[in-house]
PDB file of C-alpha atoms in Angstrom:
ATOM      1  CA  MET H   1       6.645 -47.789 -33.769  1.00 90.00           C
ATOM      2  CA  ILE H   2       9.116 -44.894 -33.953  1.00 96.00           C
ATOM      3  CA  LEU H   3      12.302 -45.236 -36.001  1.00 97.00           C
ATOM      4  CA  CYS H   4      15.118 -42.697 -36.113  1.00 97.00           C
ATOM      5  CA  ASP H   5      18.036 -42.463 -38.516  1.00 96.00           C
ATOM      6  CA  ILE H   6      20.467 -39.966 -36.995  1.00 95.00           C
ATOM      7  CA  GLY H   7      22.523 -38.417 -39.772  1.00 88.00           C
ATOM      8  CA  ASN H   8      25.296 -35.846 -39.899  1.00 83.00           C
ATOM      9  CA  THR H   9      22.907 -32.884 -39.738  1.00 83.00           C
ATOM     10  CA  HIS H  10      19.366 -34.145 -39.029  1.00 89.00           C
ATOM     11  CA  PHE H  11      17.242 -36.598 -37.101  1.00 93.00           C
ATOM     12  CA  HIS H  12      15.250 -38.532 -39.707  1.00 94.00           C
ATOM     13  CA  PHE H  13      12.096 -39.981 -38.165  1.00 96.00           C
ATOM     14  CA  ASN H  14       9.532 -42.562 -39.213  1.00 96.00           C
ATOM     15  CA  LYS H  15       6.657 -42.385 -36.769  1.00 94.00           C
ATOM     16  CA  ASP H  16       3.848 -44.783 -37.659  1.00 90.00           C
ATOM     17  CA  GLY H  17       4.691 -44.357 -41.346  1.00 89.00           C
ATOM     18  CA  LEU H  18       4.976 -40.554 -41.209  1.00 94.00           C
ATOM     19  CA  LEU H  19       8.422 -39.385 -42.350  1.00 93.00           C
ATOM     20  CA  PHE H  20       9.884 -36.116 -41.096  1.00 93.00           C
ATOM     21  CA  ASP H  21      13.248 -34.490 -40.323  1.00 92.00           C
ATOM     22  CA  GLU H  22      14.369 -32.385 -37.371  1.00 93.00           C
ATOM     23  CA  LYS H  23      17.641 -30.627 -36.556  1.00 91.00           C
ATOM     24  CA  GLU H  24      16.908 -31.131 -32.851  1.00 91.00           C
ATOM     25  CA  CYS H  25      15.019 -34.065 -31.382  1.00 90.00           C
ATOM     26  CA  SER H  26      11.588 -32.937 -30.135  1.00 89.00           C
ATOM     27  CA  LEU H  27      10.283 -36.387 -29.124  1.00 89.00           C
ATOM     28  CA  LYS H  28      10.440 -37.025 -25.377  1.00 88.00           C
ATOM     29  CA  LYS H  29       9.871 -40.082 -23.183  1.00 87.00           C
ATOM     30  CA  GLU H  30       9.143 -42.391 -26.117  1.00 88.00           C
ATOM     31  CA  LYS H  31      10.919 -45.620 -27.015  1.00 90.00           C
ATOM     32  CA  ILE H  32      12.714 -45.165 -30.299  1.00 96.00           C
ATOM     33  CA  TYR H  33      14.578 -47.686 -32.437  1.00 97.00           C
ATOM     34  CA  PHE H  34      17.548 -45.832 -33.879  1.00 98.00           C
ATOM     35  CA  ILE H  35      20.792 -45.905 -35.833  1.00 98.00           C
ATOM     36  CA  SER H  36      23.334 -43.105 -35.784  1.00 96.00           C
ATOM     37  CA  VAL H  37      26.467 -41.680 -37.409  1.00 92.00           C
ATOM     38  CA  ASN H  38      26.567 -38.690 -35.039  1.00 93.00           C
ATOM     39  CA  ASN H  39      27.594 -39.226 -31.394  1.00 95.00           C
ATOM     40  CA  ASN H  40      26.453 -35.798 -30.193  1.00 95.00           C
ATOM     41  CA  LYS H  41      22.975 -36.245 -31.629  1.00 95.00           C
ATOM     42  CA  THR H  42      22.861 -39.790 -30.249  1.00 96.00           C
ATOM     43  CA  ASN H  43      23.480 -38.386 -26.770  1.00 96.00           C
ATOM     44  CA  GLU H  44      20.729 -35.814 -27.330  1.00 95.00           C
ATOM     45  CA  LEU H  45      18.261 -38.541 -28.280  1.00 95.00           C
ATOM     46  CA  LEU H  46      19.188 -40.789 -25.347  1.00 95.00           C
ATOM     47  CA  LYS H  47      18.922 -37.912 -22.895  1.00 93.00           C
ATOM     48  CA  LYS H  48      15.299 -37.359 -23.920  1.00 93.00           C
ATOM     49  CA  ASN H  49      14.533 -41.033 -24.588  1.00 94.00           C
ATOM     50  CA  PRO H  50      16.802 -43.218 -22.396  1.00 94.00           C
ATOM     51  CA  ASN H  51      14.947 -46.441 -23.285  1.00 93.00           C
ATOM     52  CA  SER H  52      15.707 -46.095 -26.989  1.00 96.00           C
ATOM     53  CA  LEU H  53      17.348 -49.058 -28.709  1.00 97.00           C
ATOM     54  CA  ASP H  54      20.433 -48.897 -30.938  1.00 97.00           C
ATOM     55  CA  LEU H  55      19.770 -51.295 -33.830  1.00 97.00           C
ATOM     56  CA  SER H  56      23.426 -51.396 -34.888  1.00 95.00           C
ATOM     57  CA  LYS H  57      23.986 -53.934 -32.102  1.00 94.00           C
ATOM     58  CA  TYR H  58      21.537 -56.366 -33.710  1.00 96.00           C
ATOM     59  CA  VAL H  59      21.971 -55.980 -37.462  1.00 95.00           C
ATOM     60  CA  LYS H  60      23.079 -58.913 -39.624  1.00 93.00           C
ATOM     61  CA  PHE H  61      24.709 -58.021 -42.938  1.00 95.00           C
ATOM     62  CA  ASN H  62      27.013 -59.905 -45.308  1.00 95.00           C
ATOM     63  CA  THR H  63      30.000 -57.731 -46.243  1.00 96.00           C
ATOM     64  CA  SER H  64      33.787 -57.746 -46.064  1.00 94.00           C
ATOM     65  CA  TYR H  65      33.920 -53.929 -46.195  1.00 95.00           C
ATOM     66  CA  GLN H  66      35.816 -52.559 -43.196  1.00 94.00           C
ATOM     67  CA  GLY H  67      33.962 -49.880 -41.233  1.00 92.00           C
ATOM     68  CA  LEU H  68      30.807 -49.763 -43.335  1.00 95.00           C
ATOM     69  CA  GLY H  69      28.475 -47.150 -41.827  1.00 94.00           C
ATOM     70  CA  ILE H  70      25.259 -48.345 -40.220  1.00 96.00           C
ATOM     71  CA  ASP H  71      23.218 -46.001 -42.434  1.00 95.00           C
ATOM     72  CA  ARG H  72      24.692 -47.625 -45.554  1.00 96.00           C
ATOM     73  CA  ILE H  73      24.049 -51.084 -44.127  1.00 97.00           C
ATOM     74  CA  MET H  74      20.390 -50.333 -43.506  1.00 97.00           C
ATOM     75  CA  ALA H  75      19.950 -48.754 -46.944  1.00 97.00           C
ATOM     76  CA  CYS H  76      21.357 -51.909 -48.567  1.00 97.00           C
ATOM     77  CA  LYS H  77      19.818 -54.502 -46.287  1.00 96.00           C
ATOM     78  CA  THR H  78      16.562 -55.064 -48.185  1.00 96.00           C
ATOM     79  CA  ILE H  79      18.165 -55.023 -51.652  1.00 97.00           C
ATOM     80  CA  SER H  80      19.304 -58.399 -53.014  1.00 96.00           C
ATOM     81  CA  ASP H  81      20.866 -57.226 -56.302  1.00 97.00           C
ATOM     82  CA  GLY H  82      21.696 -53.793 -57.667  1.00 97.00           C
ATOM     83  CA  VAL H  83      23.341 -50.493 -56.820  1.00 98.00           C
ATOM     84  CA  VAL H  84      22.187 -48.437 -53.835  1.00 98.00           C
ATOM     85  CA  ILE H  85      22.763 -44.673 -53.951  1.00 98.00           C
ATOM     86  CA  ASP H  86      22.079 -42.648 -50.809  1.00 96.00           C
ATOM     87  CA  ALA H  87      22.305 -38.998 -51.836  1.00 96.00           C
ATOM     88  CA  GLY H  88      22.520 -36.826 -48.737  1.00 90.00           C
ATOM     89  CA  SER H  89      25.270 -34.626 -47.263  1.00 88.00           C
ATOM     90  CA  ALA H  90      27.570 -37.207 -48.809  1.00 92.00           C
ATOM     91  CA  ILE H  91      26.668 -39.567 -51.634  1.00 96.00           C
ATOM     92  CA  THR H  92      27.310 -43.249 -51.039  1.00 96.00           C
ATOM     93  CA  ILE H  93      27.224 -45.831 -53.820  1.00 97.00           C
ATOM     94  CA  ASP H  94      27.078 -49.515 -52.827  1.00 97.00           C
ATOM     95  CA  ILE H  95      26.993 -52.657 -54.950  1.00 97.00           C
ATOM     96  CA  ILE H  96      24.904 -55.658 -53.861  1.00 97.00           C
ATOM     97  CA  SER H  97      24.936 -59.068 -55.551  1.00 96.00           C
ATOM     98  CA  SER H  98      22.985 -62.114 -54.328  1.00 96.00           C
ATOM     99  CA  ASN H  99      22.463 -60.436 -50.922  1.00 95.00           C
ATOM    100  CA  ILE H 100      26.208 -59.846 -50.522  1.00 97.00           C
ATOM    101  CA  HIS H 101      27.657 -56.338 -50.230  1.00 97.00           C
ATOM    102  CA  LEU H 102      30.641 -56.225 -52.603  1.00 97.00           C
ATOM    103  CA  GLY H 103      31.911 -52.728 -51.770  1.00 96.00           C
ATOM    104  CA  GLY H 104      31.175 -49.118 -52.486  1.00 96.00           C
ATOM    105  CA  TYR H 105      32.177 -45.490 -52.808  1.00 96.00           C
ATOM    106  CA  ILE H 106      31.748 -42.205 -50.926  1.00 96.00           C
ATOM    107  CA  LEU H 107      31.468 -38.900 -52.785  1.00 96.00           C
ATOM    108  CA  PRO H 108      30.740 -35.331 -51.674  1.00 95.00           C
ATOM    109  CA  GLY H 109      27.051 -34.460 -51.816  1.00 95.00           C
ATOM    110  CA  LEU H 110      25.694 -32.038 -54.401  1.00 95.00           C
ATOM    111  CA  LYS H 111      25.672 -29.133 -51.942  1.00 95.00           C
ATOM    112  CA  ALA H 112      29.281 -29.793 -50.939  1.00 95.00           C
ATOM    113  CA  ILE H 113      30.350 -29.879 -54.591  1.00 96.00           C
ATOM    114  CA  ASN H 114      28.406 -26.695 -55.341  1.00 96.00           C
ATOM    115  CA  ASP H 115      29.978 -24.930 -52.340  1.00 96.00           C
ATOM    116  CA  SER H 116      33.483 -25.993 -53.394  1.00 96.00           C
ATOM    117  CA  TYR H 117      33.315 -23.793 -56.509  1.00 95.00           C
ATOM    118  CA  ARG H 118      32.897 -20.696 -54.342  1.00 94.00           C
ATOM    119  CA  GLN H 119      36.113 -21.575 -52.522  1.00 94.00           C
ATOM    120  CA  ILE H 120      37.994 -21.572 -55.814  1.00 96.00           C
ATOM    121  CA  SER H 121      36.821 -18.134 -56.939  1.00 95.00           C
ATOM    122  CA  GLU H 122      34.068 -15.611 -56.265  1.00 94.00           C
ATOM    123  CA  LYS H 123      33.449 -15.664 -60.031  1.00 94.00           C
ATOM    124  CA  LEU H 124      32.210 -19.246 -59.613  1.00 95.00           C
ATOM    125  CA  ASP H 125      29.598 -18.321 -57.004  1.00 95.00           C
ATOM    126  CA  TYR H 126      26.551 -19.882 -58.671  1.00 95.00           C
ATOM    127  CA  ASN H 127      23.917 -22.352 -57.540  1.00 94.00           C
ATOM    128  CA  PHE H 128      23.432 -25.473 -59.635  1.00 94.00           C
ATOM    129  CA  ILE H 129      20.582 -25.096 -62.103  1.00 92.00           C
ATOM    130  CA  SER H 130      17.804 -27.651 -61.713  1.00 86.00           C
ATOM    131  CA  GLN H 131      17.268 -28.609 -65.368  1.00 87.00           C
ATOM    132  CA  ILE H 132      20.311 -30.265 -66.934  1.00 87.00           C
ATOM    133  CA  ASP H 133      20.695 -31.966 -70.304  1.00 87.00           C
ATOM    134  CA  MET H 134      24.092 -33.658 -70.369  1.00 86.00           C
ATOM    135  CA  LYS H 135      23.903 -33.923 -74.176  1.00 88.00           C
ATOM    136  CA  ILE H 136      24.134 -30.132 -74.516  1.00 90.00           C
ATOM    137  CA  LEU H 137      27.454 -28.278 -74.327  1.00 94.00           C
ATOM    138  CA  PRO H 138      27.295 -25.557 -71.611  1.00 94.00           C
ATOM    139  CA  SER H 139      27.255 -21.999 -72.995  1.00 94.00           C
ATOM    140  CA  ASN H 140      27.730 -19.927 -69.803  1.00 95.00           C
ATOM    141  CA  THR H 141      29.474 -20.198 -66.433  1.00 95.00           C
ATOM    142  CA  ASN H 142      26.383 -21.206 -64.466  1.00 95.00           C
ATOM    143  CA  GLU H 143      25.705 -24.041 -66.893  1.00 94.00           C
ATOM    144  CA  ALA H 144      29.375 -25.048 -66.941  1.00 95.00           C
ATOM    145  CA  ILE H 145      29.454 -25.350 -63.145  1.00 95.00           C
ATOM    146  CA  SER H 146      26.117 -27.161 -62.986  1.00 94.00           C
ATOM    147  CA  TYR H 147      26.877 -29.636 -65.751  1.00 95.00           C
ATOM    148  CA  GLY H 148      30.398 -30.206 -64.438  1.00 94.00           C
ATOM    149  CA  GLY H 149      29.423 -30.691 -60.800  1.00 94.00           C
ATOM    150  CA  VAL H 150      26.338 -32.829 -61.358  1.00 95.00           C
ATOM    151  CA  GLY H 151      27.969 -34.586 -64.306  1.00 94.00           C
ATOM    152  CA  MET H 152      30.781 -35.907 -62.103  1.00 94.00           C
ATOM    153  CA  ILE H 153      28.229 -37.713 -59.956  1.00 95.00           C
ATOM    154  CA  LEU H 154      26.155 -38.974 -62.874  1.00 95.00           C
ATOM    155  CA  ASN H 155      29.159 -40.339 -64.751  1.00 94.00           C
ATOM    156  CA  MET H 156      30.460 -42.068 -61.629  1.00 95.00           C
ATOM    157  CA  ILE H 157      27.122 -43.784 -61.081  1.00 96.00           C
ATOM    158  CA  LYS H 158      26.838 -44.697 -64.778  1.00 94.00           C
ATOM    159  CA  ASN H 159      30.312 -46.257 -64.863  1.00 94.00           C
ATOM    160  CA  ILE H 160      29.665 -48.276 -61.711  1.00 93.00           C
ATOM    161  CA  ALA H 161      26.115 -49.357 -62.453  1.00 90.00           C
ATOM    162  CA  LYS H 162      26.393 -50.460 -66.079  1.00 89.00           C
ATOM    163  CA  ASN H 163      23.105 -52.361 -66.594  1.00 88.00           C
ATOM    164  CA  GLN H 164      22.268 -52.969 -62.945  1.00 95.00           C
ATOM    165  CA  LYS H 165      19.123 -51.714 -61.237  1.00 97.00           C
ATOM    166  CA  LEU H 166      19.641 -48.448 -59.334  1.00 98.00           C
ATOM    167  CA  TYR H 167      17.989 -47.796 -55.971  1.00 98.00           C
ATOM    168  CA  PHE H 168      18.099 -44.154 -54.887  1.00 98.00           C
ATOM    169  CA  THR H 169      17.305 -42.659 -51.488  1.00 96.00           C
ATOM    170  CA  GLY H 170      18.252 -39.513 -49.554  1.00 92.00           C
ATOM    171  CA  GLY H 171      17.418 -35.845 -50.044  1.00 91.00           C
ATOM    172  CA  ASP H 172      18.920 -35.526 -53.530  1.00 95.00           C
ATOM    173  CA  GLY H 173      17.922 -39.036 -54.566  1.00 96.00           C
ATOM    174  CA  VAL H 174      14.759 -37.961 -56.384  1.00 96.00           C
ATOM    175  CA  TYR H 175      16.709 -35.469 -58.490  1.00 95.00           C
ATOM    176  CA  LEU H 176      19.539 -37.855 -59.413  1.00 96.00           C
ATOM    177  CA  SER H 177      17.243 -40.803 -60.130  1.00 96.00           C
ATOM    178  CA  LYS H 178      15.571 -38.892 -62.973  1.00 94.00           C
ATOM    179  CA  PHE H 179      18.730 -39.165 -65.077  1.00 94.00           C
ATOM    180  CA  PHE H 180      18.545 -42.975 -65.242  1.00 94.00           C
ATOM    181  CA  ASP H 181      15.931 -45.181 -66.889  1.00 92.00           C
ATOM    182  CA  ASN H 182      16.728 -48.239 -64.748  1.00 94.00           C
ATOM    183  CA  SER H 183      16.248 -46.466 -61.410  1.00 97.00           C
ATOM    184  CA  ILE H 184      13.756 -46.309 -58.579  1.00 97.00           C
ATOM    185  CA  TYR H 185      13.559 -43.821 -55.702  1.00 98.00           C
ATOM    186  CA  ILE H 186      12.651 -45.268 -52.290  1.00 97.00           C
ATOM    187  CA  LYS H 187      12.313 -42.534 -49.680  1.00 95.00           C
ATOM    188  CA  ASP H 188      12.158 -44.901 -46.694  1.00 96.00           C
ATOM    189  CA  LEU H 189      14.858 -47.344 -47.841  1.00 97.00           C
ATOM    190  CA  VAL H 190      16.927 -46.973 -44.651  1.00 97.00           C
ATOM    191  CA  PHE H 191      13.822 -47.430 -42.517  1.00 97.00           C
ATOM    192  CA  ARG H 192      12.949 -50.610 -44.407  1.00 97.00           C
ATOM    193  CA  GLY H 193      16.307 -52.035 -43.376  1.00 97.00           C
ATOM    194  CA  MET H 194      15.654 -51.002 -39.782  1.00 97.00           C
ATOM    195  CA  LYS H 195      12.235 -52.676 -39.793  1.00 97.00           C
ATOM    196  CA  GLN H 196      13.743 -55.877 -41.165  1.00 97.00           C
ATOM    197  CA  THR H 197      16.375 -55.836 -38.415  1.00 97.00           C
ATOM    198  CA  ILE H 198      13.664 -55.450 -35.769  1.00 97.00           C
ATOM    199  CA  LYS H 199      11.718 -58.347 -37.303  1.00 96.00           C
ATOM    200  CA  GLU H 200      14.767 -60.636 -37.556  1.00 96.00           C
ATOM    201  CA  ASN H 201      15.566 -60.125 -33.883  1.00 96.00           C
ATOM    202  CA  ASN H 202      11.991 -60.061 -32.528  1.00 95.00           C
ATOM    203  CA  LEU H 203      12.668 -56.708 -30.875  1.00 92.00           C
TER     204      LEU H 203
END
């Protein structure tokens, strides 16, 4: 079975349990079960694999949220209670209770936040440092930017989550999950939702 989560910048594949990303789809003449938030990349996939199946037409999900993205739906689909954080180009935070999606938030991703400092001033042209202790007061500009930028995300998640279980996924999910004791990182969380959709519909 080949699954594909088409994001804003990459094709994310799960081929027989092997996870990999591509900027351009290299798989040809294979049936692929997919979801997508990018029309141009969807057309690229279908041109190479015209028999591929769009799972968004089959998914069942309990939410009153208007316009909830299919990637967020699949990330939340196998979680019955807790907060789901998908940390990619954007960071989405969704709250699930008793298998019902209550709502959620969309924030810029860490790279987008980091890049925004450079647009303010060339003096703020620093990359986020990897090791951050939010209990320590920053003592230089690089630390100030790193603690400020990452801290915005961490505080948002903390205020939303309270004592709920946190489920992280996405490229920056591993990094962010380390700041919370009640968290778990699930690399294939979106694909788990896709597999459940396939099973529910006997596809």
